[in-house]
Amino acid sequence: MGSLRDNWRVILLVVVLLGSTFALFAPPGLTSGSSPPAGGDNATRDGPTNLQFGLELSGGTRIRAPLVGVTAEEVEFGNESLASVEDNVTAELDGVPVTDVTAQRAGPEQPTNAVEVTAENVSTQQLANALDAAGYQHGDVREGVTETTRRQTVAVLESKINEAGLSGGTVQQVTTSTGEHFILIEVPGQDRSDVLDLVDSRGSVRIDIYYQTENGTYQTREAVLEQGDFRRIGAAEQGEGQFPPNVPVVVGEDKAEEFQQDVVETGVAQPGGTTCRYEDSPNNTDPCLLTKVDGEVVYAAGMSPSLASSMLSGEWTQDPQFILATQNFSEAQTLAINLRAGALPAQLDIGEGGEGTSSFISPSQGEDFKRDSLITGLIAVLAVSAVVFVRYGEAKVALPMIVTALSEVVILLGFAAAIGYPIDLSVIAGFIAVIGTGVDDLIIIADEVMQEGEIRSRKIFQSRFKKAFWVIGAAAATTIIAMSPLAVLSLGDLQGFAIFTILGVIAGVLLTRPAYGDILRALLTDDR
C-alpha cells in the first residue's frame, strides 16, 4: 500500500495514457467526440485511429473572404421602428431591395445604433448620402458588416455544409491584426468548385406567382411563399416520368390558407389546372408558379388538375403538401440545402475582383504532407534521444526521460481524437514544440537532483526536485501567458499551434514532470 501511495503520480499517468490510447483506437461511436461521417456507417473510419486531419494533411478546399456590405455607426433614429428606418433608407438607394437593408439598435454585439446594407456595389458614400437624404444623422460609415451579421453567416454556412454532407467542414471568423474580419471555410476532401457552388450565393428561396391581370398585362405577385413558411422540407428527389426533379415540402398551417387564396385569386388554381409557358412565351402563358433562388428563376410550373381541384375546394389546407420542381437533380439538392439552412445575411466577397481567396490542396499532396510530418516527428524524437543519451550516458536516467516526454504527445493525440479536433501542420508543430520543452524540463529536473553525484536520501531528493519544479513551473507559466493571445484570437493556423503547446505544457506540469520525479526517485534512492 505504501508503494502505491508513494507512486500515485506514475499510476495517474498510466491511467491517462490508457484513456488516451482508448480515445485514439476505440471503435467510432464509443468515444464522445467521435462522430461518423454524414450519411456514413458508424463502424467505419479513415485510417487506424480516430484522428481527424485538417486541410493540409487530408486535402480539400479553403476559402477566406470578407462579407459584402457597408455599415453606418451611431445612427440617430430614436424610437422609430426598425422597419420604418429600413424602408426610408431603401427608398434612397437605387436598385437595393429592402431585404438587404438592416437597422439595428445598440446591444451587446453592436455598441451603437447602426444601419447595414449588404447589397453588392453599394459604397460607403452612397449609404451616407442615403442616410442624409432620409434625415438620419450618423457617425462613421465603414466597409464591412456588423458582428451580428458575421455570427449569423457562420451559423448558416455551417448548416449548409452539414446539410450537404461534407464531413469535417468548418466555418469560423478570423480577425487580422489590423482589425479586418474574414470568414474562413475549410472543407477536407472536396473540390474547390463544389465548395464555391455551395457557399457563393445567398441561398434566398421564394415562390412568386406570374399571372395575367384583367387588363391583359402580366405582373408578378412576389413572395407568396418564403423559406420560413415551410413546416417540413423533404429530401431532393430524382423525379419520374412527367415529374421533374423536385423537393417535396409541407407548408405551415399559418401560411397554407393564404397561399391557397393567392393561387385561386391569380388563376394558378383553375378547373383543369394550368400549363406554364413562362420560359418560351412569357406574354402568352397560363399563370405560373416561379421558384426563385437569389432572385433568379430556377423553375416555372403550372398546376396539375388534381392539385388545382383541391385548392378550389379548400381541401388542400387540410394536407398542405407541395413540390418545388427544378431543371435537374443537382438544382433540387441545392434547393433543399438552401431551404433547410436558410439564406445568408450577407454574401462572401469571393467573386471576380473581390478580396476573398480560395485554394485547393489535392488529397495526394495531403498524403505527402502527412508522410513528411511523420518523418519530421521521428527525426525530432531520434535527435532528442541521442542528445539525452550523450548527455547522461545512463539508460536508467535517459530512457524514462524520453518515454515520459513522448507520453505527452500520446496524451495530446488522445485529447484531439476525443474532441474531434482536426490535426494540421500547426498542431504537429505544437507537438514537436511540446517534445522539445518537455525534454528540456526533464533535463532541468535530472541535472538538479544529480548535481552532486549519487544521492541515497529520499529527503534530499525531494528537496532538489522541488527546487527544479519551481523553475519549470515558472517557465510553464511564462509559456502559457505568451501563447494565450494566439490561442484566444482567431489567427488561423497559429491558434492550433498555441492551443496544443499550452495543453502540452499543462499536461507536463500536472502529470509527466511529477511522474518522472517519482520514477527518478525510485531509481536513484535507496528508501523507495
Coordinates of C-alpha atoms in Angstrom, one line a residue:
M1 CA 0.0 0.0 0.0
G2 CA 2.8 2.4 0.8
S3 CA 4.3 1.8 -2.6
L4 CA 1.0 2.6 -4.3
R5 CA 0.6 5.8 -2.2
D6 CA 4.2 7.0 -3.0
N7 CA 3.9 6.4 -6.7
W8 CA 0.3 7.6 -7.3
R9 CA 1.6 10.2 -9.9
V10 CA 3.0 7.4 -12.0
I11 CA -0.2 5.4 -11.7
L12 CA -2.2 8.5 -12.7
L13 CA 0.0 9.0 -15.7
V14 CA -0.6 5.4 -16.8
V15 CA -4.4 5.7 -16.4
V16 CA -4.4 8.9 -18.5
L17 CA -2.2 7.2 -21.2
L18 CA -4.7 4.2 -21.3
G19 CA -7.6 6.7 -21.7
S20 CA -5.7 8.5 -24.5
T21 CA -5.0 5.2 -26.2
F22 CA -8.6 4.2 -25.9
A23 CA -9.7 7.6 -27.5
L24 CA -7.2 7.0 -30.3
F25 CA -8.1 3.5 -31.2
A26 CA -11.5 2.7 -29.9
P27 CA -14.3 1.9 -32.5
P28 CA -16.1 5.1 -33.7
G29 CA -19.1 5.9 -31.6
L30 CA -17.6 4.7 -28.3
T31 CA -15.8 8.0 -27.7
S32 CA -17.8 11.1 -27.0
G33 CA -16.0 13.3 -29.5
S34 CA -16.0 10.9 -32.5
S35 CA -18.8 11.3 -35.0
P36 CA -19.5 9.2 -38.1
P37 CA -19.3 10.9 -41.5
A38 CA -22.6 12.3 -42.6
G39 CA -24.7 9.5 -44.1
G40 CA -22.0 7.0 -43.3
D41 CA -21.6 3.9 -41.2
N42 CA -21.0 4.3 -37.5
A43 CA -18.4 1.4 -37.7
T44 CA -16.1 2.9 -40.3
R45 CA -13.4 5.5 -40.1
D46 CA -10.4 6.7 -42.2
G47 CA -7.2 5.0 -41.1
P48 CA -6.4 3.0 -38.0
T49 CA -7.1 5.8 -35.5
N50 CA -9.9 8.2 -34.6
L51 CA -7.8 11.2 -35.5
Q52 CA -9.3 13.8 -37.8
F53 CA -7.0 15.6 -40.2
G54 CA -7.1 19.1 -41.3
L55 CA -6.8 20.5 -44.8
E56 CA -3.0 20.3 -45.2
L57 CA -3.0 16.6 -44.3
S58 CA -6.2 15.4 -46.0
G59 CA -6.6 17.7 -49.0
G60 CA -9.6 19.9 -49.7
T61 CA -10.7 23.5 -50.1
R62 CA -10.0 26.6 -48.1
I63 CA -12.0 29.8 -48.7
R64 CA -11.1 33.0 -46.8
A65 CA -13.3 36.1 -47.6
P66 CA -14.9 39.1 -46.0
L67 CA -18.6 39.7 -46.3
V68 CA -20.1 42.1 -48.7
G69 CA -21.6 45.2 -47.0
V70 CA -21.2 48.7 -45.6
T71 CA -22.3 49.8 -42.2
A72 CA -23.1 53.2 -40.7
E73 CA -22.5 53.6 -36.9
E74 CA -24.1 56.0 -34.4
V75 CA -27.3 56.4 -36.5
E76 CA -29.8 58.6 -34.7
F77 CA -33.3 57.2 -35.3
G78 CA -34.7 57.4 -31.8
N79 CA -37.7 55.3 -31.1
E80 CA -38.7 55.0 -34.7
S81 CA -39.5 51.4 -35.7
L82 CA -36.6 49.5 -37.3
A83 CA -38.9 48.5 -40.3
S84 CA -39.6 52.2 -40.9
V85 CA -35.9 53.1 -40.8
E86 CA -35.1 50.3 -43.3
D87 CA -37.9 51.4 -45.7
N88 CA -36.8 55.1 -45.6
V89 CA -33.2 54.2 -46.3
T90 CA -34.1 51.8 -49.0
A91 CA -36.1 54.4 -50.8
E92 CA -32.9 56.5 -51.2
L93 CA -30.8 53.6 -52.6
D94 CA -31.4 52.8 -56.3
G95 CA -31.9 49.1 -57.0
V96 CA -31.4 47.9 -53.5
P97 CA -34.2 45.6 -52.1
V98 CA -35.4 46.3 -48.6
T99 CA -34.2 42.8 -47.5
D100 CA -30.6 44.0 -48.0
V101 CA -31.0 46.9 -45.6
T102 CA -30.9 46.2 -41.8
A103 CA -31.3 48.6 -38.9
Q104 CA -30.0 47.5 -35.5
R105 CA -30.4 49.1 -32.1
A106 CA -27.4 49.2 -29.7
G107 CA -26.8 46.0 -27.9
P108 CA -24.1 43.6 -26.6
E109 CA -22.7 42.9 -30.1
Q110 CA -23.4 46.4 -31.5
P111 CA -22.4 49.3 -29.3
T112 CA -24.4 51.9 -31.2
N113 CA -27.4 52.1 -33.4
A114 CA -26.4 51.0 -36.9
V115 CA -27.7 50.7 -40.4
E116 CA -26.2 48.0 -42.6
V117 CA -26.5 47.4 -46.4
T118 CA -25.5 44.0 -47.7
A119 CA -26.2 44.6 -51.4
E120 CA -23.3 44.5 -53.8
N121 CA -21.9 47.6 -55.3
V122 CA -23.1 50.0 -52.6
S123 CA -20.3 52.3 -51.4
T124 CA -19.9 54.0 -48.1
Q125 CA -20.6 57.3 -49.7
Q126 CA -23.9 56.1 -51.2
L127 CA -25.0 54.9 -47.8
A128 CA -24.0 58.1 -46.2
N129 CA -25.9 60.1 -48.8
A130 CA -29.0 57.9 -48.4
L131 CA -29.0 58.4 -44.6
D132 CA -28.6 62.2 -45.1
A133 CA -31.5 62.2 -47.6
A134 CA -33.7 60.2 -45.3
G135 CA -33.0 62.6 -42.5
Y136 CA -30.9 60.4 -40.2
Q137 CA -27.7 61.8 -38.5
H138 CA -24.9 59.3 -38.3
G139 CA -21.3 58.8 -37.4
D140 CA -18.7 56.9 -39.5
V141 CA -19.7 54.8 -42.4
R142 CA -17.3 51.9 -43.0
E143 CA -16.8 48.9 -45.1
G144 CA -17.9 45.6 -43.7
V145 CA -20.9 44.3 -41.7
T146 CA -21.9 44.0 -38.1
E147 CA -20.8 41.3 -35.6
T148 CA -24.4 40.0 -35.6
T149 CA -24.4 39.5 -39.3
R150 CA -21.0 37.7 -39.2
R151 CA -22.2 35.4 -36.5
Q152 CA -25.4 34.6 -38.3
T153 CA -23.5 34.0 -41.5
V154 CA -21.2 31.5 -39.8
A155 CA -24.2 29.6 -38.4
V156 CA -25.9 29.5 -41.9
L157 CA -22.7 28.3 -43.6
E158 CA -22.2 25.6 -41.0
S159 CA -25.8 24.4 -41.7
K160 CA -25.2 24.4 -45.4
I161 CA -22.0 22.3 -45.1
N162 CA -23.8 19.9 -42.7
E163 CA -26.9 19.6 -44.9
A164 CA -24.6 18.9 -47.9
G165 CA -23.0 16.0 -46.0
L166 CA -19.5 17.5 -46.2
S167 CA -17.9 15.7 -43.3
G168 CA -15.2 17.6 -41.4
G169 CA -16.0 21.0 -42.8
T170 CA -15.5 24.0 -40.5
V171 CA -16.5 27.7 -40.6
Q172 CA -15.1 30.4 -38.3
Q173 CA -14.5 34.1 -38.1
V174 CA -10.9 35.2 -38.2
T175 CA -9.6 38.7 -37.4
T176 CA -6.4 40.2 -38.7
S177 CA -4.0 42.3 -36.6
T178 CA -5.4 45.4 -38.4
G179 CA -9.0 44.6 -37.3
E180 CA -10.2 43.2 -40.6
H181 CA -12.8 40.4 -40.3
F182 CA -12.9 37.4 -42.6
I183 CA -14.9 34.2 -42.8
L184 CA -12.7 31.1 -43.0
I185 CA -14.2 27.9 -44.6
E186 CA -12.3 24.7 -44.7
V187 CA -13.8 21.5 -46.2
P188 CA -11.5 18.5 -46.4
G189 CA -11.6 16.2 -49.4
Q190 CA -13.8 18.4 -51.6
D191 CA -13.1 20.1 -54.9
R192 CA -12.8 23.9 -54.9
S193 CA -15.6 24.3 -57.5
D194 CA -18.1 22.2 -55.4
V195 CA -17.5 24.2 -52.3
L196 CA -17.7 27.5 -54.1
D197 CA -21.0 26.5 -55.7
L198 CA -22.3 25.8 -52.2
V199 CA -21.3 29.0 -50.4
D200 CA -21.0 31.6 -53.2
S201 CA -24.7 32.5 -53.1
R202 CA -27.1 34.0 -50.6
G203 CA -29.4 31.0 -51.0
S204 CA -32.6 33.1 -50.6
V205 CA -35.6 31.0 -51.8
R206 CA -39.1 32.2 -52.5
I207 CA -42.1 31.4 -54.6
D208 CA -43.7 34.1 -56.9
I209 CA -46.8 34.0 -59.0
Y210 CA -46.7 35.2 -62.5
Y211 CA -50.1 35.9 -63.9
Q212 CA -52.2 38.0 -66.3
T213 CA -54.4 40.8 -64.9
E214 CA -57.9 41.7 -66.1
N215 CA -56.5 44.4 -68.4
G216 CA -54.3 41.9 -70.2
T217 CA -50.9 42.8 -68.7
Y218 CA -48.7 40.4 -66.9
Q219 CA -47.4 41.0 -63.4
T220 CA -45.7 39.2 -60.5
R221 CA -47.1 38.7 -57.0
E222 CA -43.9 38.3 -55.1
A223 CA -43.0 36.0 -52.2
V224 CA -46.3 34.2 -51.8
L225 CA -44.1 31.5 -50.1
E226 CA -40.7 32.2 -48.4
Q227 CA -38.2 30.0 -46.6
G228 CA -39.8 30.4 -43.2
D229 CA -43.3 29.3 -44.5
F230 CA -42.4 25.7 -44.8
R231 CA -43.1 23.3 -41.9
R232 CA -41.3 20.4 -43.4
I233 CA -38.7 20.1 -46.2
G234 CA -38.1 16.7 -47.7
A235 CA -35.0 15.3 -49.4
A236 CA -34.4 16.1 -53.1
E237 CA -36.0 13.5 -55.4
Q238 CA -34.9 12.5 -58.9
G239 CA -38.4 12.6 -60.4
E240 CA -40.0 10.0 -62.6
G241 CA -42.0 10.2 -65.8
Q242 CA -43.7 13.5 -66.2
F243 CA -42.5 14.7 -62.8
P244 CA -39.2 16.6 -62.9
P245 CA -36.5 16.6 -60.1
N246 CA -38.1 18.2 -57.1
V247 CA -38.1 18.9 -53.4
P248 CA -41.3 17.9 -51.6
V249 CA -42.4 20.4 -48.9
V250 CA -45.2 20.9 -46.4
V251 CA -46.5 24.4 -46.0
G252 CA -47.0 25.7 -42.5
E253 CA -50.6 25.8 -41.3
D254 CA -50.5 29.6 -40.6
K255 CA -49.5 30.2 -44.3
A256 CA -51.4 27.4 -46.1
E257 CA -54.8 29.2 -46.3
E258 CA -53.2 32.4 -47.5
F259 CA -51.2 30.6 -50.2
Q260 CA -54.3 28.7 -51.3
Q261 CA -56.2 32.0 -51.6
D262 CA -53.3 33.5 -53.7
V263 CA -53.3 30.7 -56.2
V264 CA -57.0 30.8 -56.6
E265 CA -57.2 34.6 -57.0
T266 CA -54.4 34.7 -59.6
G267 CA -55.8 31.8 -61.6
V268 CA -53.0 29.3 -61.0
A269 CA -55.6 27.0 -59.5
Q270 CA -58.5 26.8 -62.0
P271 CA -60.6 23.9 -63.3
G272 CA -58.4 21.6 -65.4
G273 CA -55.2 23.1 -64.0
T274 CA -52.8 25.4 -65.8
T275 CA -49.9 25.0 -68.3
C276 CA -46.9 27.3 -67.8
R277 CA -45.1 28.6 -70.8
Y278 CA -43.1 31.3 -68.9
E279 CA -39.7 30.4 -70.4
D280 CA -40.9 30.0 -74.0
S281 CA -43.6 32.6 -74.2
P282 CA -43.9 34.8 -71.2
N283 CA -46.5 37.0 -72.8
N284 CA -48.8 34.1 -73.8
T285 CA -49.0 31.7 -70.9
D286 CA -51.3 30.5 -68.2
P287 CA -50.4 31.7 -64.6
C288 CA -47.2 30.2 -63.3
L289 CA -45.6 29.4 -60.0
L290 CA -42.0 30.7 -60.2
T291 CA -39.3 29.1 -57.9
K292 CA -36.6 31.7 -57.4
V293 CA -33.2 31.4 -55.7
D294 CA -31.4 34.7 -55.1
G295 CA -33.9 36.4 -57.4
E296 CA -33.2 34.0 -60.4
V297 CA -36.0 31.8 -61.7
V298 CA -34.8 28.1 -61.4
Y299 CA -38.1 26.6 -62.4
A300 CA -41.5 27.8 -63.7
A301 CA -44.5 25.5 -63.4
G302 CA -48.3 25.5 -63.7
M303 CA -50.6 23.4 -61.6
S304 CA -51.9 19.8 -62.1
P305 CA -55.7 19.3 -62.4
S306 CA -55.9 17.3 -59.2
L307 CA -54.0 19.9 -57.1
A308 CA -56.0 22.7 -58.6
S309 CA -59.2 21.0 -57.7
S310 CA -58.2 20.5 -54.1
M311 CA -57.2 24.2 -54.0
L312 CA -60.5 25.3 -55.4
S313 CA -62.5 23.1 -53.0
G314 CA -60.4 24.3 -50.0
E315 CA -59.4 20.7 -49.1
W316 CA -55.7 21.4 -49.7
T317 CA -55.2 23.2 -46.4
Q318 CA -56.1 20.0 -44.6
D319 CA -52.9 18.4 -46.0
P320 CA -50.8 21.3 -47.4
Q321 CA -48.2 19.3 -49.3
F322 CA -46.4 20.8 -52.3
I323 CA -43.4 20.1 -54.6
L324 CA -40.8 22.6 -55.7
A325 CA -39.6 21.4 -59.1
T326 CA -36.2 22.2 -60.7
Q327 CA -34.5 21.6 -64.0
N328 CA -32.2 18.8 -62.8
F329 CA -31.4 16.8 -59.6
S330 CA -28.3 18.9 -58.8
E331 CA -30.5 22.0 -58.6
A332 CA -33.0 20.1 -56.4
Q333 CA -30.2 19.2 -54.0
T334 CA -29.0 22.8 -53.8
L335 CA -32.6 24.0 -53.3
A336 CA -33.2 21.6 -50.4
I337 CA -29.9 22.7 -48.8
N338 CA -30.8 26.4 -49.1
L339 CA -34.3 25.8 -47.7
R340 CA -33.0 23.9 -44.6
A341 CA -30.0 26.2 -43.9
G342 CA -31.7 29.5 -44.7
A343 CA -30.4 32.5 -46.6
L344 CA -27.1 34.1 -45.9
P345 CA -27.4 37.5 -44.2
A346 CA -24.6 38.7 -46.5
Q347 CA -22.6 37.3 -49.4
L348 CA -19.0 36.3 -49.3
D349 CA -16.8 38.6 -51.3
I350 CA -15.1 35.9 -53.4
G351 CA -16.3 36.9 -56.9
E352 CA -14.1 38.4 -59.6
G353 CA -12.3 41.4 -58.2
G354 CA -13.3 40.5 -54.6
E355 CA -11.0 40.5 -51.6
G356 CA -11.6 36.8 -50.9
T357 CA -9.2 34.0 -51.8
S358 CA -9.8 30.2 -52.3
S359 CA -7.3 27.4 -52.6
F360 CA -7.3 23.7 -53.1
I361 CA -4.9 21.0 -51.8
S362 CA -5.1 17.7 -53.6
P363 CA -5.5 14.5 -51.5
S364 CA -2.2 13.2 -52.9
Q365 CA -0.4 16.3 -51.7
G366 CA -2.1 15.9 -48.3
E367 CA -0.7 12.4 -48.1
D368 CA 2.7 13.7 -48.8
F369 CA 2.4 16.3 -46.0
K370 CA 1.2 13.5 -43.7
R371 CA 4.2 11.3 -44.5
D372 CA 6.7 14.2 -44.3
S373 CA 5.2 15.2 -40.9
L374 CA 5.6 11.7 -39.6
I375 CA 9.3 11.6 -40.8
T376 CA 9.9 15.1 -39.2
G377 CA 8.4 13.8 -35.9
L378 CA 10.6 10.7 -35.9
I379 CA 13.7 12.8 -36.6
A380 CA 12.9 15.1 -33.7
V381 CA 12.4 12.1 -31.4
L382 CA 15.7 10.4 -32.5
A383 CA 17.6 13.7 -32.2
V384 CA 16.3 14.4 -28.7
S385 CA 17.0 10.7 -27.7
A386 CA 20.6 11.0 -29.0
V387 CA 21.3 14.2 -27.1
V388 CA 19.9 12.8 -23.9
F389 CA 21.9 9.6 -24.1
V390 CA 25.1 11.6 -24.9
R391 CA 24.4 14.0 -22.0
Y392 CA 23.8 11.3 -19.3
G393 CA 25.2 8.1 -20.6
E394 CA 22.9 6.1 -18.3
A395 CA 19.9 4.3 -19.6
K396 CA 18.1 4.4 -16.2
V397 CA 18.1 8.2 -16.4
A398 CA 17.7 8.9 -20.2
L399 CA 15.2 6.2 -21.1
P400 CA 12.5 7.2 -18.6
M401 CA 13.1 10.8 -19.7
I402 CA 12.4 10.0 -23.4
V403 CA 9.3 7.8 -22.6
T404 CA 7.9 10.4 -20.3
A405 CA 8.3 13.2 -22.9
L406 CA 6.7 11.1 -25.6
S407 CA 3.8 10.3 -23.3
E408 CA 2.8 13.9 -23.5
V409 CA 2.3 13.6 -27.3
V410 CA 0.2 10.4 -26.8
I411 CA -2.0 12.4 -24.3
L412 CA -2.4 15.3 -26.7
L413 CA -3.2 12.9 -29.6
G414 CA -5.8 11.2 -27.4
F415 CA -7.3 14.5 -26.5
A416 CA -7.5 15.6 -30.2
A417 CA -9.2 12.3 -31.1
A418 CA -11.7 12.6 -28.2
I419 CA -12.9 16.0 -29.1
G420 CA -12.5 15.6 -32.9
Y421 CA -10.0 18.4 -33.3
P422 CA -8.5 18.3 -36.8
I423 CA -4.8 17.7 -36.9
D424 CA -2.9 20.0 -39.2
L425 CA 0.6 21.2 -39.7
S426 CA 0.4 23.8 -37.0
V427 CA -0.8 21.2 -34.5
I428 CA 2.1 18.9 -35.4
A429 CA 4.4 21.9 -34.9
G430 CA 2.9 22.2 -31.4
F431 CA 3.6 18.5 -30.8
I432 CA 7.3 19.0 -31.7
A433 CA 7.5 22.0 -29.5
V434 CA 6.0 20.0 -26.7
I435 CA 8.6 17.3 -27.1
G436 CA 11.4 19.9 -27.0
T437 CA 10.1 21.9 -24.0
G438 CA 9.2 18.6 -22.2
V439 CA 12.7 17.1 -22.5
D440 CA 14.2 20.5 -21.6
D441 CA 12.2 20.5 -18.3
L442 CA 13.1 16.9 -17.6
I443 CA 16.8 17.7 -18.1
I444 CA 16.5 20.5 -15.6
I445 CA 15.0 18.0 -13.1
A446 CA 17.7 15.4 -13.7
D447 CA 20.5 17.9 -13.5
E448 CA 19.2 19.4 -10.3
V449 CA 18.8 16.1 -8.4
M450 CA 22.1 14.7 -9.7
Q451 CA 24.2 17.9 -9.4
E452 CA 26.4 16.4 -6.7
G453 CA 26.6 12.8 -7.9
E454 CA 24.7 9.9 -6.4
I455 CA 22.0 10.5 -3.8
R456 CA 20.7 8.0 -1.3
S457 CA 18.3 10.0 0.8
R458 CA 14.8 10.5 -0.2
K459 CA 14.6 13.7 1.7
I460 CA 17.5 15.2 -0.2
F461 CA 15.9 14.1 -3.5
Q462 CA 12.6 15.7 -2.7
S463 CA 14.3 19.0 -1.7
R464 CA 16.3 19.1 -5.0
F465 CA 13.2 18.1 -7.0
K466 CA 11.1 20.9 -5.5
K467 CA 13.7 23.4 -6.4
A468 CA 13.8 22.2 -10.0
F469 CA 10.0 22.1 -10.2
W470 CA 9.8 25.7 -9.2
V471 CA 12.0 26.6 -12.2
I472 CA 10.0 24.6 -14.7
G473 CA 6.7 25.8 -13.2
A474 CA 7.8 29.4 -13.8
A475 CA 8.8 28.6 -17.3
A476 CA 5.5 26.9 -17.9
A477 CA 3.6 29.9 -16.7
T478 CA 5.6 32.2 -19.0
T479 CA 4.8 29.9 -22.0
I480 CA 1.1 29.9 -21.2
I481 CA 1.0 33.6 -20.8
A482 CA 2.9 34.2 -24.1
M483 CA 0.8 31.7 -26.0
S484 CA -2.7 32.7 -24.6
P485 CA -3.3 35.6 -27.0
L486 CA -2.6 33.3 -30.0
A487 CA -4.9 30.6 -28.6
V488 CA -7.8 33.1 -28.0
L489 CA -7.6 35.3 -31.0
S490 CA -8.8 33.9 -34.4
L491 CA -5.5 33.9 -36.1
G492 CA -5.9 30.8 -38.3
D493 CA -3.0 28.3 -38.2
L494 CA -1.3 30.0 -35.2
Q495 CA -4.3 29.1 -33.0
G496 CA -3.9 25.3 -33.3
F497 CA -0.2 25.7 -32.6
A498 CA -0.8 27.8 -29.5
I499 CA -3.6 25.6 -28.1
F500 CA -1.7 22.3 -28.2
T501 CA 1.5 23.9 -26.9
I502 CA -0.4 25.2 -23.9
L503 CA -2.1 21.9 -23.4
G504 CA 1.3 20.1 -23.6
V505 CA 2.7 22.4 -21.0
I506 CA -0.2 21.9 -18.7
A507 CA -0.1 18.1 -19.1
G508 CA 3.7 18.3 -18.4
V509 CA 3.4 20.3 -15.2
L510 CA 0.4 18.3 -13.8
L511 CA 1.2 14.8 -15.0
T512 CA 4.5 13.9 -16.7
R513 CA 7.1 16.0 -14.7
P514 CA 5.8 14.8 -11.3
A515 CA 5.6 11.2 -12.6
Y516 CA 9.2 11.5 -13.9
G517 CA 10.3 12.7 -10.5
D518 CA 8.7 9.6 -8.9
I519 CA 10.5 7.3 -11.4
L520 CA 13.8 9.1 -10.9
R521 CA 13.4 8.9 -7.1
A522 CA 12.8 5.1 -7.3
L523 CA 15.8 4.6 -9.5
L524 CA 18.3 6.8 -7.6
T525 CA 17.4 6.5 -3.9
D526 CA 17.5 3.5 -1.5
D527 CA 14.5 4.3 0.6
R528 CA 11.9 3.9 -2.1

